[in-house]
């Protein structure tokens, strides 16, 4: 059971990093969010979804 949760957690972290890299943020912010999520996964993911995620480009 613990290994299944571990696999789910790793997949969740990878999914969030992919979301960061595919998003509409400038490259410097993408790198910053990716590093934060890699170093502090749980806190980084929560902060990204609360503060950093943009669903569309700002110019539209």
Short mmCIF file of N, CA and C in Angstrom, two decimals:
data_model
loop_
_atom_site.label_atom_id
_atom_site.label_comp_id
_atom_site.label_asym_id
_atom_site.label_seq_id
_atom_site.Cartn_x
_atom_site.Cartn_y
_atom_site.Cartn_z
N UNK A 1 0.82 -1.19 0.00
CA UNK A 1 0.00 0.00 0.00
C UNK A 1 0.87 1.26 0.00
N UNK A 2 1.93 1.25 0.80
CA UNK A 2 2.81 2.41 0.86
C UNK A 2 3.50 2.66 -0.47
N UNK A 3 3.89 1.58 -1.15
CA UNK A 3 4.56 1.77 -2.44
C UNK A 3 3.59 2.32 -3.48
N UNK A 4 2.32 1.96 -3.39
CA UNK A 4 1.32 2.49 -4.32
C UNK A 4 1.13 3.99 -4.09
N UNK A 5 1.11 4.41 -2.84
CA UNK A 5 1.01 5.83 -2.53
C UNK A 5 2.26 6.58 -3.00
N UNK A 6 3.41 5.96 -2.86
CA UNK A 6 4.65 6.56 -3.33
C UNK A 6 4.65 6.77 -4.83
N UNK A 7 4.18 5.77 -5.56
CA UNK A 7 4.09 5.88 -7.02
C UNK A 7 3.11 6.99 -7.40
N UNK A 8 1.96 7.04 -6.74
CA UNK A 8 0.97 8.08 -7.00
C UNK A 8 1.56 9.46 -6.73
N UNK A 9 2.31 9.60 -5.65
CA UNK A 9 2.92 10.88 -5.28
C UNK A 9 3.93 11.33 -6.33
N UNK A 10 4.77 10.40 -6.78
CA UNK A 10 5.77 10.73 -7.81
C UNK A 10 5.08 11.13 -9.10
N UNK A 11 4.04 10.41 -9.49
CA UNK A 11 3.30 10.75 -10.71
C UNK A 11 2.63 12.12 -10.58
N UNK A 12 2.14 12.44 -9.41
CA UNK A 12 1.53 13.74 -9.17
C UNK A 12 2.57 14.86 -9.31
N UNK A 13 3.74 14.67 -8.73
CA UNK A 13 4.81 15.67 -8.84
C UNK A 13 5.21 15.85 -10.29
N UNK A 14 5.38 14.76 -11.02
CA UNK A 14 5.75 14.84 -12.44
C UNK A 14 4.66 15.56 -13.22
N UNK A 15 3.40 15.24 -12.94
CA UNK A 15 2.29 15.90 -13.63
C UNK A 15 2.26 17.39 -13.40
N UNK A 16 2.53 17.82 -12.18
CA UNK A 16 2.53 19.25 -11.88
C UNK A 16 3.70 19.94 -12.57
N UNK A 17 4.87 19.31 -12.59
CA UNK A 17 6.02 19.90 -13.28
C UNK A 17 5.74 20.01 -14.78
N UNK A 18 5.11 19.01 -15.37
CA UNK A 18 4.73 19.08 -16.79
C UNK A 18 3.75 20.23 -17.00
N UNK A 19 2.80 20.40 -16.10
CA UNK A 19 1.84 21.51 -16.19
C UNK A 19 2.57 22.85 -16.13
N UNK A 20 3.56 22.96 -15.27
CA UNK A 20 4.35 24.19 -15.18
C UNK A 20 5.05 24.46 -16.50
N UNK A 21 5.70 23.45 -17.05
CA UNK A 21 6.50 23.64 -18.26
C UNK A 21 5.64 23.90 -19.49
N UNK A 22 4.41 23.43 -19.51
CA UNK A 22 3.52 23.65 -20.65
C UNK A 22 2.69 24.92 -20.50
N UNK A 23 2.78 25.58 -19.37
CA UNK A 23 1.97 26.76 -19.10
C UNK A 23 2.44 27.99 -19.84
N UNK A 24 1.75 29.10 -19.58
CA UNK A 24 2.00 30.36 -20.27
C UNK A 24 2.87 31.31 -19.45
N UNK A 25 3.72 30.77 -18.62
CA UNK A 25 4.62 31.59 -17.82
C UNK A 25 5.92 31.85 -18.57
N UNK A 26 6.61 32.95 -18.24
CA UNK A 26 7.95 33.16 -18.80
C UNK A 26 8.89 32.03 -18.36
N UNK A 27 9.92 31.77 -19.14
CA UNK A 27 10.82 30.65 -18.88
C UNK A 27 11.45 30.74 -17.49
N UNK A 28 11.82 31.92 -17.05
CA UNK A 28 12.44 32.06 -15.72
C UNK A 28 11.48 31.61 -14.62
N UNK A 29 10.21 31.95 -14.75
CA UNK A 29 9.22 31.52 -13.75
C UNK A 29 8.97 30.02 -13.83
N UNK A 30 9.01 29.46 -15.03
CA UNK A 30 8.84 28.01 -15.18
C UNK A 30 9.97 27.28 -14.45
N UNK A 31 11.18 27.76 -14.63
CA UNK A 31 12.33 27.14 -13.97
C UNK A 31 12.21 27.29 -12.45
N UNK A 32 11.85 28.47 -12.00
CA UNK A 32 11.70 28.72 -10.56
C UNK A 32 10.64 27.80 -9.94
N UNK A 33 9.47 27.70 -10.56
CA UNK A 33 8.43 26.82 -10.04
C UNK A 33 8.86 25.36 -10.07
N UNK A 34 9.52 24.95 -11.15
CA UNK A 34 9.97 23.55 -11.25
C UNK A 34 10.97 23.21 -10.15
N UNK A 35 11.91 24.10 -9.89
CA UNK A 35 12.89 23.87 -8.83
C UNK A 35 12.21 23.83 -7.47
N UNK A 36 11.29 24.76 -7.23
CA UNK A 36 10.57 24.78 -5.95
C UNK A 36 9.78 23.49 -5.75
N UNK A 37 9.11 23.01 -6.79
CA UNK A 37 8.33 21.77 -6.68
C UNK A 37 9.26 20.58 -6.50
N UNK A 38 10.42 20.60 -7.12
CA UNK A 38 11.37 19.50 -6.98
C UNK A 38 11.95 19.46 -5.57
N UNK A 39 12.27 20.63 -5.00
CA UNK A 39 12.89 20.68 -3.68
C UNK A 39 11.86 20.49 -2.56
N UNK A 40 10.72 21.14 -2.66
CA UNK A 40 9.65 21.05 -1.65
C UNK A 40 8.36 20.63 -2.35
N UNK A 41 8.22 19.36 -2.69
CA UNK A 41 7.12 18.94 -3.56
C UNK A 41 5.72 19.33 -3.07
N UNK A 42 5.37 18.99 -1.87
CA UNK A 42 4.00 19.24 -1.40
C UNK A 42 3.71 20.73 -1.29
N UNK A 43 4.59 21.46 -0.65
CA UNK A 43 4.41 22.91 -0.50
C UNK A 43 4.47 23.59 -1.86
N UNK A 44 5.41 23.17 -2.71
CA UNK A 44 5.55 23.76 -4.03
C UNK A 44 4.31 23.56 -4.89
N UNK A 45 3.74 22.35 -4.85
CA UNK A 45 2.53 22.08 -5.65
C UNK A 45 1.36 22.93 -5.17
N UNK A 46 1.19 23.02 -3.87
CA UNK A 46 0.09 23.82 -3.32
C UNK A 46 0.26 25.29 -3.70
N UNK A 47 1.46 25.82 -3.52
CA UNK A 47 1.70 27.22 -3.86
C UNK A 47 1.52 27.47 -5.35
N UNK A 48 1.96 26.54 -6.19
CA UNK A 48 1.80 26.73 -7.63
C UNK A 48 0.33 26.82 -8.01
N UNK A 49 -0.49 25.91 -7.50
CA UNK A 49 -1.90 25.94 -7.86
C UNK A 49 -2.64 27.13 -7.26
N UNK A 50 -2.18 27.64 -6.12
CA UNK A 50 -2.82 28.80 -5.51
C UNK A 50 -2.33 30.12 -6.11
N UNK A 51 -1.03 30.21 -6.43
CA UNK A 51 -0.45 31.50 -6.80
C UNK A 51 0.10 31.58 -8.23
N UNK A 52 0.61 30.48 -8.75
CA UNK A 52 1.38 30.58 -9.98
C UNK A 52 0.69 30.14 -11.25
N UNK A 53 -0.37 29.39 -11.15
CA UNK A 53 -0.99 28.82 -12.35
C UNK A 53 -1.78 29.87 -13.10
N UNK A 54 -1.53 29.92 -14.44
CA UNK A 54 -2.28 30.79 -15.34
C UNK A 54 -2.92 29.92 -16.40
N UNK A 55 -4.22 30.06 -16.59
CA UNK A 55 -4.93 29.22 -17.54
C UNK A 55 -4.84 29.73 -18.97
N UNK A 56 -4.52 30.99 -19.15
CA UNK A 56 -4.45 31.55 -20.50
C UNK A 56 -3.40 32.66 -20.52
N UNK A 57 -2.93 33.01 -21.73
CA UNK A 57 -1.96 34.10 -21.82
C UNK A 57 -2.58 35.41 -21.35
N UNK A 58 -1.77 36.29 -20.80
CA UNK A 58 -2.29 37.55 -20.28
C UNK A 58 -2.69 38.51 -21.39
N UNK A 59 -2.16 38.34 -22.58
CA UNK A 59 -2.46 39.25 -23.68
C UNK A 59 -3.83 39.07 -24.29
N UNK A 60 -4.54 38.00 -23.94
CA UNK A 60 -5.86 37.76 -24.56
C UNK A 60 -6.98 38.09 -23.62
#
